[in-house]
mmCIF file of N, CA and C in Angstrom:
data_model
loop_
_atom_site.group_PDB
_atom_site.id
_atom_site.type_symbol
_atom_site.label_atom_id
_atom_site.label_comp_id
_atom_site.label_asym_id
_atom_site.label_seq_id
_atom_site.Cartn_x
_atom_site.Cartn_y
_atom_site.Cartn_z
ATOM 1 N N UNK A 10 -3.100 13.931 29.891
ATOM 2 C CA UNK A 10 -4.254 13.899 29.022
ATOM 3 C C UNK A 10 -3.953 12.976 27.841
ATOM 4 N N UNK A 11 -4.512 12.086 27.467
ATOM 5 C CA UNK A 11 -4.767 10.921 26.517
ATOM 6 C C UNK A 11 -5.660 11.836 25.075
ATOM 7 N N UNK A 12 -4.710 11.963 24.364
ATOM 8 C CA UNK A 12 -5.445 12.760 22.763
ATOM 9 C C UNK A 12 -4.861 11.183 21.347
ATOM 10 N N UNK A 13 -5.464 10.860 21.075
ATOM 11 C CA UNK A 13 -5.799 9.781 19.870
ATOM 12 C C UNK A 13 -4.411 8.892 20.058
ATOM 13 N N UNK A 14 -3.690 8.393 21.411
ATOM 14 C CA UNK A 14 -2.688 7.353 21.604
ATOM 15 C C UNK A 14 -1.559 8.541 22.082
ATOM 16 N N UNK A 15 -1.573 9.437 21.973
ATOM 17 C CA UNK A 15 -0.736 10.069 22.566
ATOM 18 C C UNK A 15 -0.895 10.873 23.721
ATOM 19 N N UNK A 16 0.268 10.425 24.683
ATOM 20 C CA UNK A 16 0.664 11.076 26.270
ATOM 21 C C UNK A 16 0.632 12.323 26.077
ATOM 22 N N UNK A 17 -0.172 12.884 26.626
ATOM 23 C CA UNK A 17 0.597 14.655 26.946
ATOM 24 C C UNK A 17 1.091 15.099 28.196
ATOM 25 N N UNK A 18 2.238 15.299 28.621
ATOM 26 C CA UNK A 18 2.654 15.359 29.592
ATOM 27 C C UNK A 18 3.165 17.155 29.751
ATOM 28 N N UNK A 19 3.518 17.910 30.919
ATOM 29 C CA UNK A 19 3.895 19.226 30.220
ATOM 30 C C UNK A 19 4.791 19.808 28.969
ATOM 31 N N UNK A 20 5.690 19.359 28.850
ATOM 32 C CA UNK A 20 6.320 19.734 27.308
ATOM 33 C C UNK A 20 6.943 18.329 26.793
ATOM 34 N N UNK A 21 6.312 17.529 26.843
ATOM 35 C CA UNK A 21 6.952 16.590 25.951
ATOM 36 C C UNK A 21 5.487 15.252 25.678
ATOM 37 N N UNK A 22 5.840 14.908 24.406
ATOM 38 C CA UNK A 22 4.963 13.671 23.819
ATOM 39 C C UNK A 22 5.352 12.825 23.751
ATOM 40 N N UNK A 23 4.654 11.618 24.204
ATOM 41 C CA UNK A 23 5.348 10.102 24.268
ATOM 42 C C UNK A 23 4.730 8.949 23.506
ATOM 43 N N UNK A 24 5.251 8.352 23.104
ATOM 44 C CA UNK A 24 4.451 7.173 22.551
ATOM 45 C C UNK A 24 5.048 5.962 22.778
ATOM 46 N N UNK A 25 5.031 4.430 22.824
ATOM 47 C CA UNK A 25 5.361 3.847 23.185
ATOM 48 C C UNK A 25 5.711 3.093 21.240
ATOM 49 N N UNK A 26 6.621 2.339 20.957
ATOM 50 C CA UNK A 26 6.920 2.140 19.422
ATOM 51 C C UNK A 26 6.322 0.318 19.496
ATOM 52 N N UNK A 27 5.424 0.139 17.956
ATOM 53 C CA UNK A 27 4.736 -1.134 18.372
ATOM 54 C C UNK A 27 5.745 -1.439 17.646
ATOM 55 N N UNK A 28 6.148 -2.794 17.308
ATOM 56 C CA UNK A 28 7.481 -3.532 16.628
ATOM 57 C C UNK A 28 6.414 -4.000 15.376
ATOM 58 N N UNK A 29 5.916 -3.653 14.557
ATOM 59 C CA UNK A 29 5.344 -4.458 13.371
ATOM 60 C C UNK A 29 6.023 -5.220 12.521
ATOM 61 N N UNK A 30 7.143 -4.056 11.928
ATOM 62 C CA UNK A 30 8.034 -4.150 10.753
ATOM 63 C C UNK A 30 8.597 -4.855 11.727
ATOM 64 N N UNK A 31 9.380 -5.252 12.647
ATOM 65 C CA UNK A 31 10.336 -6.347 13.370
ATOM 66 C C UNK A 31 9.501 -7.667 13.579
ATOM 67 N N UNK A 32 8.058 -7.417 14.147
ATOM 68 C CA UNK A 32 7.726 -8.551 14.810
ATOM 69 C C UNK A 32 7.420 -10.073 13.201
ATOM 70 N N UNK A 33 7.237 -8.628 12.025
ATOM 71 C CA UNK A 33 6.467 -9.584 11.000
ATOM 72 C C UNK A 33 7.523 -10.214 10.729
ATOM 73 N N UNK A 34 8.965 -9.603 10.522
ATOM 74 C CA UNK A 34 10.295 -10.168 10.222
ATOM 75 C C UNK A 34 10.261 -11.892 10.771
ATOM 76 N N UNK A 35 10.415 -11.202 12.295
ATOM 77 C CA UNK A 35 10.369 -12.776 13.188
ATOM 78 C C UNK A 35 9.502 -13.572 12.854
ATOM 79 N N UNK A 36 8.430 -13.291 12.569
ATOM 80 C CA UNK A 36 6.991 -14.355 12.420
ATOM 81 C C UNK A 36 7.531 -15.171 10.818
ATOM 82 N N UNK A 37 7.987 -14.293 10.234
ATOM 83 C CA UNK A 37 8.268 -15.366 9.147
ATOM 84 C C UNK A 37 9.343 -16.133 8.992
ATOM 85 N N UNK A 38 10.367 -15.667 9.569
ATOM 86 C CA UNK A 38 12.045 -16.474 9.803
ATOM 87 C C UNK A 38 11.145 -17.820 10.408
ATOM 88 N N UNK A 39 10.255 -17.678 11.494
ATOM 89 C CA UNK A 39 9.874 -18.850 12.514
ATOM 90 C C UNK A 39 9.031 -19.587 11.728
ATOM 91 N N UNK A 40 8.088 -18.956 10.711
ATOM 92 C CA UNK A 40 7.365 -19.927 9.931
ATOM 93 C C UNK A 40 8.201 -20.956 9.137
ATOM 94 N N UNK A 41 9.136 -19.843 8.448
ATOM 95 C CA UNK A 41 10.334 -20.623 7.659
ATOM 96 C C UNK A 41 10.995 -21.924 8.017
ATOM 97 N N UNK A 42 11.373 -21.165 9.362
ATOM 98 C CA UNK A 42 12.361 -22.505 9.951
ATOM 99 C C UNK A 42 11.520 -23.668 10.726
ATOM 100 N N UNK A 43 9.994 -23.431 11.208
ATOM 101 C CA UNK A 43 9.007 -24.713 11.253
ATOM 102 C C UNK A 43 8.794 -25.140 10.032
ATOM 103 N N UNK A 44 8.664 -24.527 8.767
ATOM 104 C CA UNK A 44 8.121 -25.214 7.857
ATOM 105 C C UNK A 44 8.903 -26.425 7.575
ATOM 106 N N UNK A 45 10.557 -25.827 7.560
ATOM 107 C CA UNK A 45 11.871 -26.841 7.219
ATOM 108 C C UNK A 45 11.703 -27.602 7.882
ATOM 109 N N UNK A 46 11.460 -27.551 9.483
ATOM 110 C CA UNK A 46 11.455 -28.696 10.440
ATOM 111 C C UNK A 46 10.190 -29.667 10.085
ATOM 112 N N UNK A 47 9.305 -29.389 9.717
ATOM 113 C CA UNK A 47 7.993 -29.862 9.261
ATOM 114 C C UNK A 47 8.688 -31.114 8.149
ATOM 115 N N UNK A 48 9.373 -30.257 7.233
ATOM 116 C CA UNK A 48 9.849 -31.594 5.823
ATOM 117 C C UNK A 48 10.678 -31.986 6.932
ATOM 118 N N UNK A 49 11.791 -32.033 7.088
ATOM 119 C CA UNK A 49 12.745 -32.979 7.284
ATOM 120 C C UNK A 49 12.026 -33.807 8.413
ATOM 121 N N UNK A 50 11.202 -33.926 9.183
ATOM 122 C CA UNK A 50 10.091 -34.515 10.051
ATOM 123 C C UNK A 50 9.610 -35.623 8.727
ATOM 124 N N UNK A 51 8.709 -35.313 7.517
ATOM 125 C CA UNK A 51 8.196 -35.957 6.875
ATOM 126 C C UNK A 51 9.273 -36.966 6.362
ATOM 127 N N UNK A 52 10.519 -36.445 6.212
ATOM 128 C CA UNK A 52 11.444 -36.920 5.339
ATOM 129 C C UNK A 52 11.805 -38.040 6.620
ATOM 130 N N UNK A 53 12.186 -37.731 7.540
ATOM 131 C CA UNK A 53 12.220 -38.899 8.730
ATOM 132 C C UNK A 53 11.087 -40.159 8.865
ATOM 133 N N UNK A 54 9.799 -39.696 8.859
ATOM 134 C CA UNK A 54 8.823 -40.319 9.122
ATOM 135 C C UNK A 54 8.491 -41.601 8.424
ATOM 136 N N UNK A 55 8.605 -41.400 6.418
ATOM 137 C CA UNK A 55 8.765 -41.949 5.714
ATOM 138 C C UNK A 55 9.700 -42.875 5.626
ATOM 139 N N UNK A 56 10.938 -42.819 6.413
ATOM 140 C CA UNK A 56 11.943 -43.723 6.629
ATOM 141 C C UNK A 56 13.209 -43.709 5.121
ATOM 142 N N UNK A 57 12.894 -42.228 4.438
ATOM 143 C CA UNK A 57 14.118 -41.656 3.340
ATOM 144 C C UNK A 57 15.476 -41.974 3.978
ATOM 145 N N UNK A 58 15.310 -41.553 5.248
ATOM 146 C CA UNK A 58 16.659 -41.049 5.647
ATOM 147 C C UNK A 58 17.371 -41.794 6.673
ATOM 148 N N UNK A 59 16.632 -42.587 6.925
ATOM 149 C CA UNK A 59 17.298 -44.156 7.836
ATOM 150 C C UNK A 59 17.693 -43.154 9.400
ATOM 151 N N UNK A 60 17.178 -42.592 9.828
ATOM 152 C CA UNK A 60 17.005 -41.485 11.260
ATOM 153 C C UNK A 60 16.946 -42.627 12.486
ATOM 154 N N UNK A 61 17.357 -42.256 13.604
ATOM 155 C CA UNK A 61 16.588 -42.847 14.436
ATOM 156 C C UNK A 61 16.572 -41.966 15.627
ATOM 157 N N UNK A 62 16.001 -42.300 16.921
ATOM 158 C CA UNK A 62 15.190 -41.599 17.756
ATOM 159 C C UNK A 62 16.130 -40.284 18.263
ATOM 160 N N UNK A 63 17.670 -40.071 18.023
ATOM 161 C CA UNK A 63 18.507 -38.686 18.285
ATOM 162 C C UNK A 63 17.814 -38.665 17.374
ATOM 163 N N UNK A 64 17.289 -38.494 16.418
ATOM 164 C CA UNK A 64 17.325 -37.569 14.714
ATOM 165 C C UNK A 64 15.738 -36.839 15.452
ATOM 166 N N UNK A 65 15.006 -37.861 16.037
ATOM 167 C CA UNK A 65 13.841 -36.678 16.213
ATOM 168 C C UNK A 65 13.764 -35.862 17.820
ATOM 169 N N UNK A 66 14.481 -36.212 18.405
ATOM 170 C CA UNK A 66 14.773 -35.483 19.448
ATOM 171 C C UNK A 66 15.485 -34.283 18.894
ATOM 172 N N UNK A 67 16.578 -34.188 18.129
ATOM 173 C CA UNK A 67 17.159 -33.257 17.722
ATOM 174 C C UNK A 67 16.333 -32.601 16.932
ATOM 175 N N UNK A 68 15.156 -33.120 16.218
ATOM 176 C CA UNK A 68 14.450 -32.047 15.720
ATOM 177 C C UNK A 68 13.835 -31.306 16.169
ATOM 178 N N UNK A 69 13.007 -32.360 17.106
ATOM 179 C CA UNK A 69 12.112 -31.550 17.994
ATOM 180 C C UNK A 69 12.456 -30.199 18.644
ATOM 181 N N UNK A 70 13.879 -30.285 19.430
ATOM 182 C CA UNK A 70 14.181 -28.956 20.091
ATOM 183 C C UNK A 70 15.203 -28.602 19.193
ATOM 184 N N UNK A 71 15.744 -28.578 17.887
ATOM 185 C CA UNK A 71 16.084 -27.772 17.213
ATOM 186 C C UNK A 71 15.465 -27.210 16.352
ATOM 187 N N UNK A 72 14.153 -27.994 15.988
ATOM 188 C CA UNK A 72 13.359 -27.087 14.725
ATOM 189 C C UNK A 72 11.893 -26.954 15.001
ATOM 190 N N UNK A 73 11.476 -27.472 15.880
ATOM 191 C CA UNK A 73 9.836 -27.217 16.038
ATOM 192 C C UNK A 73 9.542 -26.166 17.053
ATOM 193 N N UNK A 74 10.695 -26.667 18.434
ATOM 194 C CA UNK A 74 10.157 -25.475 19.481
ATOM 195 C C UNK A 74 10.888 -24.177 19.018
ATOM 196 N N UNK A 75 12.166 -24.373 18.483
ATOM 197 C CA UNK A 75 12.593 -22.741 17.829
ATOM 198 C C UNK A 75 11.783 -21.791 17.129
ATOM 199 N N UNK A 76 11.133 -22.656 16.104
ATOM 200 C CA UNK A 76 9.998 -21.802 15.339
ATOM 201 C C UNK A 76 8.622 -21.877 16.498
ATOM 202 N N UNK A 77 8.238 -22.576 16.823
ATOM 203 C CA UNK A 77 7.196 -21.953 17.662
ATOM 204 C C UNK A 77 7.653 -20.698 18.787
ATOM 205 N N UNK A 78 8.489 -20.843 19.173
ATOM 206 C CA UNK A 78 8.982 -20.392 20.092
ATOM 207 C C UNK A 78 9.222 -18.793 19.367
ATOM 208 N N UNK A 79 9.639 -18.862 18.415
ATOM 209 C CA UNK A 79 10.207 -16.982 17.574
ATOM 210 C C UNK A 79 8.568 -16.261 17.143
ATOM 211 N N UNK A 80 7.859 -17.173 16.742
ATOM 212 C CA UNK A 80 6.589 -16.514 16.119
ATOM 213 C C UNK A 80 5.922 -16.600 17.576
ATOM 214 N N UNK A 81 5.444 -17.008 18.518
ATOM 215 C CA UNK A 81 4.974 -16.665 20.054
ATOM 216 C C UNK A 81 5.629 -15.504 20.686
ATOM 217 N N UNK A 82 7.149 -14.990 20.346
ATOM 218 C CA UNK A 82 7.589 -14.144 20.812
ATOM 219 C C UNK A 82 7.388 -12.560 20.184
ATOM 220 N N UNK A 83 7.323 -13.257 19.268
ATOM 221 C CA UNK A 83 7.217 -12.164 18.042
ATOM 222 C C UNK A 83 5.394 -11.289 18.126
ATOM 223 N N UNK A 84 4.946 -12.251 18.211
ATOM 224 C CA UNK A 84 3.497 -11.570 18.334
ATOM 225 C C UNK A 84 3.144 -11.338 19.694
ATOM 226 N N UNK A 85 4.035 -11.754 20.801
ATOM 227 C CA UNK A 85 4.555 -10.875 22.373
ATOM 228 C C UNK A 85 4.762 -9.558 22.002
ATOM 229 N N UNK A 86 5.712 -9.456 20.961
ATOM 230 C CA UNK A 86 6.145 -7.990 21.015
ATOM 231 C C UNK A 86 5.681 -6.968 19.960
ATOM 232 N N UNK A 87 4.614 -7.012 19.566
ATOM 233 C CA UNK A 87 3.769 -6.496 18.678
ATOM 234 C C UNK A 87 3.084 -5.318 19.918
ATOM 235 N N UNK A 88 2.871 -5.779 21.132
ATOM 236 C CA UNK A 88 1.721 -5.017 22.362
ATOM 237 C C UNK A 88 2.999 -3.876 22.399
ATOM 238 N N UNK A 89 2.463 -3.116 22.990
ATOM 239 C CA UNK A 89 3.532 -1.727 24.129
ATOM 240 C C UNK A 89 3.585 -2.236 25.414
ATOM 241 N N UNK A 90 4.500 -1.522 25.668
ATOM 242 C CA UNK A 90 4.867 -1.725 26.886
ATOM 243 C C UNK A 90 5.405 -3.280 27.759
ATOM 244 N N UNK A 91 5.926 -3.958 26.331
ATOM 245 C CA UNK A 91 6.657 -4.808 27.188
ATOM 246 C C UNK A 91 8.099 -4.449 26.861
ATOM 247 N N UNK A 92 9.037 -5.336 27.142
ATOM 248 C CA UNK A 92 10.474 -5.324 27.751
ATOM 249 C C UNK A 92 11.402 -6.157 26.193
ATOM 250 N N UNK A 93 11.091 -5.125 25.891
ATOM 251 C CA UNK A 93 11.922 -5.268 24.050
ATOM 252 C C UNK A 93 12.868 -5.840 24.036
ATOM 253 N N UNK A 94 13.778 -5.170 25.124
ATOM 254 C CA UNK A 94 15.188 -5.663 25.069
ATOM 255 C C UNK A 94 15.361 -7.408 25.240
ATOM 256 N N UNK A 95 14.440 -8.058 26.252
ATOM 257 C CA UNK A 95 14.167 -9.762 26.803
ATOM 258 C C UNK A 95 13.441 -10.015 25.411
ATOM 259 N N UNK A 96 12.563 -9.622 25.262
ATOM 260 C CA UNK A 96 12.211 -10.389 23.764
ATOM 261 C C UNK A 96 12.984 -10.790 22.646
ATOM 262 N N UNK A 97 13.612 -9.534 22.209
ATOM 263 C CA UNK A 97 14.872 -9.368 21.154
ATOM 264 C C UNK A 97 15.824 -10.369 21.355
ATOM 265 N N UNK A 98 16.486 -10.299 22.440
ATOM 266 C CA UNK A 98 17.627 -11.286 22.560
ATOM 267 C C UNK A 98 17.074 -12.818 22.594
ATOM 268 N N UNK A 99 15.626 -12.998 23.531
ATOM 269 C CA UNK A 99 15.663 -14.482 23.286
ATOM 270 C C UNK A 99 15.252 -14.918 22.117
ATOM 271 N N UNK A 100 14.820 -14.238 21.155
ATOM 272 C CA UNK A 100 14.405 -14.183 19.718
ATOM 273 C C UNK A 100 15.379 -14.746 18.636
ATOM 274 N N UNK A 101 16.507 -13.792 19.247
ATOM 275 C CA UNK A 101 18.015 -13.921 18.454
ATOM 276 C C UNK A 101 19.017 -14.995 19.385
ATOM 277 N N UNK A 102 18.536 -15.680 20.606
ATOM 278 C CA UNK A 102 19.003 -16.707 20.443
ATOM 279 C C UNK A 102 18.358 -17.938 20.248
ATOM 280 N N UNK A 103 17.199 -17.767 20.274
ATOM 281 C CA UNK A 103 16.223 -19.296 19.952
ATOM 282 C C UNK A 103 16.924 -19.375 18.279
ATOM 283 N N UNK A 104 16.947 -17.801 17.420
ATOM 284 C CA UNK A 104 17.558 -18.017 15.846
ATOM 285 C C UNK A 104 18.483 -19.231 15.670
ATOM 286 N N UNK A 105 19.682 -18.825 16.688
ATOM 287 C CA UNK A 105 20.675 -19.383 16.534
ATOM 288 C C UNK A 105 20.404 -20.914 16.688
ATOM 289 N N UNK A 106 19.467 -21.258 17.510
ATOM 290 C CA UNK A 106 19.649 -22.828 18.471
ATOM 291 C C UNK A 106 18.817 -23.472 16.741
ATOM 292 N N UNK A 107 18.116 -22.947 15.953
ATOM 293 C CA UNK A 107 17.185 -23.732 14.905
ATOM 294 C C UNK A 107 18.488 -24.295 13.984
ATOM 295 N N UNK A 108 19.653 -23.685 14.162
ATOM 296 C CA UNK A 108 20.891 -24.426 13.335
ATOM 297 C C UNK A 108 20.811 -25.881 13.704
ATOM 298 N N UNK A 109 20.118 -26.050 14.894
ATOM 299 C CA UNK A 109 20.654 -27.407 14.802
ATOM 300 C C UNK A 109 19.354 -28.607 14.571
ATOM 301 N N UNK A 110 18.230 -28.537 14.591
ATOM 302 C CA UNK A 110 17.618 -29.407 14.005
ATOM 303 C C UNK A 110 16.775 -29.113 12.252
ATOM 304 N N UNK A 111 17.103 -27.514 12.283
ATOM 305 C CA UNK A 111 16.381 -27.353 10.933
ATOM 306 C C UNK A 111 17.138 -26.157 10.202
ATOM 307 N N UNK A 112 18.763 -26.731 10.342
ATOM 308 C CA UNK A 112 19.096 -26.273 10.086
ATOM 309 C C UNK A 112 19.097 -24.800 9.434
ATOM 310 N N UNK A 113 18.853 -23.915 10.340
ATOM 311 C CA UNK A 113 18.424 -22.600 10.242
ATOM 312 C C UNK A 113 17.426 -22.427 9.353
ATOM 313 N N UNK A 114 17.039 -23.516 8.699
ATOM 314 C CA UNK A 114 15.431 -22.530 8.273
ATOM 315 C C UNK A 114 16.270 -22.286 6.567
ATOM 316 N N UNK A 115 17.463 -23.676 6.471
ATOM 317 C CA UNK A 115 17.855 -22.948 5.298
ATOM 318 C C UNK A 115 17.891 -21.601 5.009
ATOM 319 N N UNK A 116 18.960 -21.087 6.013
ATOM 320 C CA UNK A 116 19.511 -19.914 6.099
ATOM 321 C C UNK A 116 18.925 -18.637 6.150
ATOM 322 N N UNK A 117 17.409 -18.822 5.322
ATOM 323 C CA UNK A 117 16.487 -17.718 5.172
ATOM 324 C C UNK A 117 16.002 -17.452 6.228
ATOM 325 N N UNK A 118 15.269 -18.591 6.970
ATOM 326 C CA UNK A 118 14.786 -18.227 8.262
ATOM 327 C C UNK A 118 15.207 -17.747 9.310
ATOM 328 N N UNK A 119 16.657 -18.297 9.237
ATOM 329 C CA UNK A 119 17.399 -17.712 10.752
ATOM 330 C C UNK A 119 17.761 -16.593 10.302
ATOM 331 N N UNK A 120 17.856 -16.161 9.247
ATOM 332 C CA UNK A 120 18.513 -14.273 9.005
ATOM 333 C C UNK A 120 17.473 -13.198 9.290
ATOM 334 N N UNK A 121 16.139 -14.031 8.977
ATOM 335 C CA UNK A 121 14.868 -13.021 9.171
ATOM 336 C C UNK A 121 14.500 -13.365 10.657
ATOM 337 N N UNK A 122 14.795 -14.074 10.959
ATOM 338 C CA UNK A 122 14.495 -14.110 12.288
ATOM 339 C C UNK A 122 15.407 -13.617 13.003
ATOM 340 N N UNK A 123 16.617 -13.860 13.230
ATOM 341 C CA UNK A 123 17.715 -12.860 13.814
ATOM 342 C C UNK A 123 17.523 -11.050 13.660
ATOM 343 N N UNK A 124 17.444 -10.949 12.445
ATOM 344 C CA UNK A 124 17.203 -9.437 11.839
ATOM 345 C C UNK A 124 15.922 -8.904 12.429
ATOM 346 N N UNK A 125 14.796 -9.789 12.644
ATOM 347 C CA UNK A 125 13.628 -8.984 13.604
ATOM 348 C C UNK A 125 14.120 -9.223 14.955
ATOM 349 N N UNK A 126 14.902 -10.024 15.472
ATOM 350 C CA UNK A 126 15.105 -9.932 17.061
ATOM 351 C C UNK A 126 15.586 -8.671 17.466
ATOM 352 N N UNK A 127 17.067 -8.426 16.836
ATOM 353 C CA UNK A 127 17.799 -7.424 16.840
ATOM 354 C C UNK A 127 16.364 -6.226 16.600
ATOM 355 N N UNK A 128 16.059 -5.409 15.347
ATOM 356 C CA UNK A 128 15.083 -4.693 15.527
ATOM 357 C C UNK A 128 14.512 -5.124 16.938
ATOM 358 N N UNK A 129 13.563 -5.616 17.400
ATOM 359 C CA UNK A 129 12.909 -5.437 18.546
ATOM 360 C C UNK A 129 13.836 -5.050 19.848
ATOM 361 N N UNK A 130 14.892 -5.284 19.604
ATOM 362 C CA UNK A 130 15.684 -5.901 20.826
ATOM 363 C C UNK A 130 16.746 -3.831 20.465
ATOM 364 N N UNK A 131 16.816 -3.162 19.563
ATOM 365 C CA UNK A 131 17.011 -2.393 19.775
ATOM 366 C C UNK A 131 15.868 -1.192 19.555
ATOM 367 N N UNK A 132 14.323 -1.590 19.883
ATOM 368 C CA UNK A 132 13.697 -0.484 19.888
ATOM 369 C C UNK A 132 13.688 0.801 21.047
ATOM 370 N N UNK A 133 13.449 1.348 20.884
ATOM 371 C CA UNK A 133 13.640 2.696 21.646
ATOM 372 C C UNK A 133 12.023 3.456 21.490
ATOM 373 N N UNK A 134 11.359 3.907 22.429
ATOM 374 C CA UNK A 134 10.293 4.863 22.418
ATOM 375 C C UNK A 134 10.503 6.121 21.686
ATOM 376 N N UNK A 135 9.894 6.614 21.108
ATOM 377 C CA UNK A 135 9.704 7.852 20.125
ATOM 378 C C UNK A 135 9.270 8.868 21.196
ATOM 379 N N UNK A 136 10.223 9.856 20.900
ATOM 380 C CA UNK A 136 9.986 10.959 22.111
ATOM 381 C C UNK A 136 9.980 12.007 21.221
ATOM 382 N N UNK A 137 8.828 13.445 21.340
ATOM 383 C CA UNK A 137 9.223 14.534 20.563
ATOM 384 C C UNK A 137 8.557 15.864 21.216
ATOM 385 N N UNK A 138 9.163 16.582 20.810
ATOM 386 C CA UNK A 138 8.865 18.151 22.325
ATOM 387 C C UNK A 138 8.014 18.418 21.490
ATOM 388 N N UNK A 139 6.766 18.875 22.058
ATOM 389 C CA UNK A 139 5.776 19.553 21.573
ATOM 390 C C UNK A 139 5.389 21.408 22.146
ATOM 391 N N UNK A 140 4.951 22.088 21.378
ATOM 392 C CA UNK A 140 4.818 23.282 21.177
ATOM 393 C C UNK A 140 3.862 23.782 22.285
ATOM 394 N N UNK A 141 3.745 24.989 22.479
ATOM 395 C CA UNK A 141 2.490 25.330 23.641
ATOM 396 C C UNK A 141 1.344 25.389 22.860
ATOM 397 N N UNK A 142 0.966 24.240 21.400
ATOM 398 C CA UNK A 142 -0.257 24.500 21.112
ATOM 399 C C UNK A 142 -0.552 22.625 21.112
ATOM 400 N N UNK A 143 -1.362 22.223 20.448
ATOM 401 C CA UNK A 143 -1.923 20.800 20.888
ATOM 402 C C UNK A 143 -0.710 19.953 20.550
ATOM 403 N N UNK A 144 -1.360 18.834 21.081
ATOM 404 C CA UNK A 144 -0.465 17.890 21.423
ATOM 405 C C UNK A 144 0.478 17.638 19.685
ATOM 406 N N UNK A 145 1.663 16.766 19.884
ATOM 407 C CA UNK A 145 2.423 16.797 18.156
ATOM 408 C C UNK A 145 1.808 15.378 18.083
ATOM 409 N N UNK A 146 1.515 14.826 16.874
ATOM 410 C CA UNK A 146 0.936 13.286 16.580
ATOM 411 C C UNK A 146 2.105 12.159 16.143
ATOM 412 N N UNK A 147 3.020 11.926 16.841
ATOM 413 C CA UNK A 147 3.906 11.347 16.590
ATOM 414 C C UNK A 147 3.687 10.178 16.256
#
């Protein structure tokens, strides 16, 4: 029986845990570390930094698809019922790979983004025994 999101099953209540507090973590490490990739892009473009075509290859898949890539995952794992554990980890290693074209997001980004992978990547479903009277609202 389905009572306001919660399973009732014979003695036990289930809920499935949405990742908010983790997923918002990730969404902003990834904004962070696109935004960085974004300047040092401008800073290339302008011709500051005397770059040439490694400098934007290396950006490209070190700082644009990392951050797209953490905030797409991140708002993956916002739903129930997907597979926390595959999200989490590729979350926390796309973190790692933004060291190398945007440079982690100046450090901020890859810590908040690592720190929501992990959260997602160790969520666990909320389980709690309920009484022989209505369902518990976990």
């Amino acid at each position: 029986m389905l009572y306001k999101g919660v399973i009732n099953t014979p003695n036990m209540a289930k809920r499935g845990f949405q990742n908010l507090d983790a997923a918002v973590s990730s969404i902003v490490g990834g904004a962070i570390i696109l935004g960085v990739a974004f300047q040092i892009f401008l800073l290339i473009y302008n011709g500051t930094s005397g770059a040439t075509l490694n400098s934007y290859l290396i950006l490209i898949f070190g700082g644009f698809l990392p951050g797209i890539g953490i905030i797409v995952l991140s708002i993956i794992s916002i739903f129930p019922d997907q597979n926390y554990k595959l999200l989490g980890g590729i979350i926390s290693v796309i973190s790692f790979l933004s060291w190398l074209g945007a440079d982690g997001g100046f450090l901020i980004g890859f810590i908040m983004a690592l720190i929501g992978g992990m959260m997602i990547y160790f969520n666990v479903a909320i389980v709690a025994r309920s009484s022989s009277g209505p369902p518990s609202k976990v």
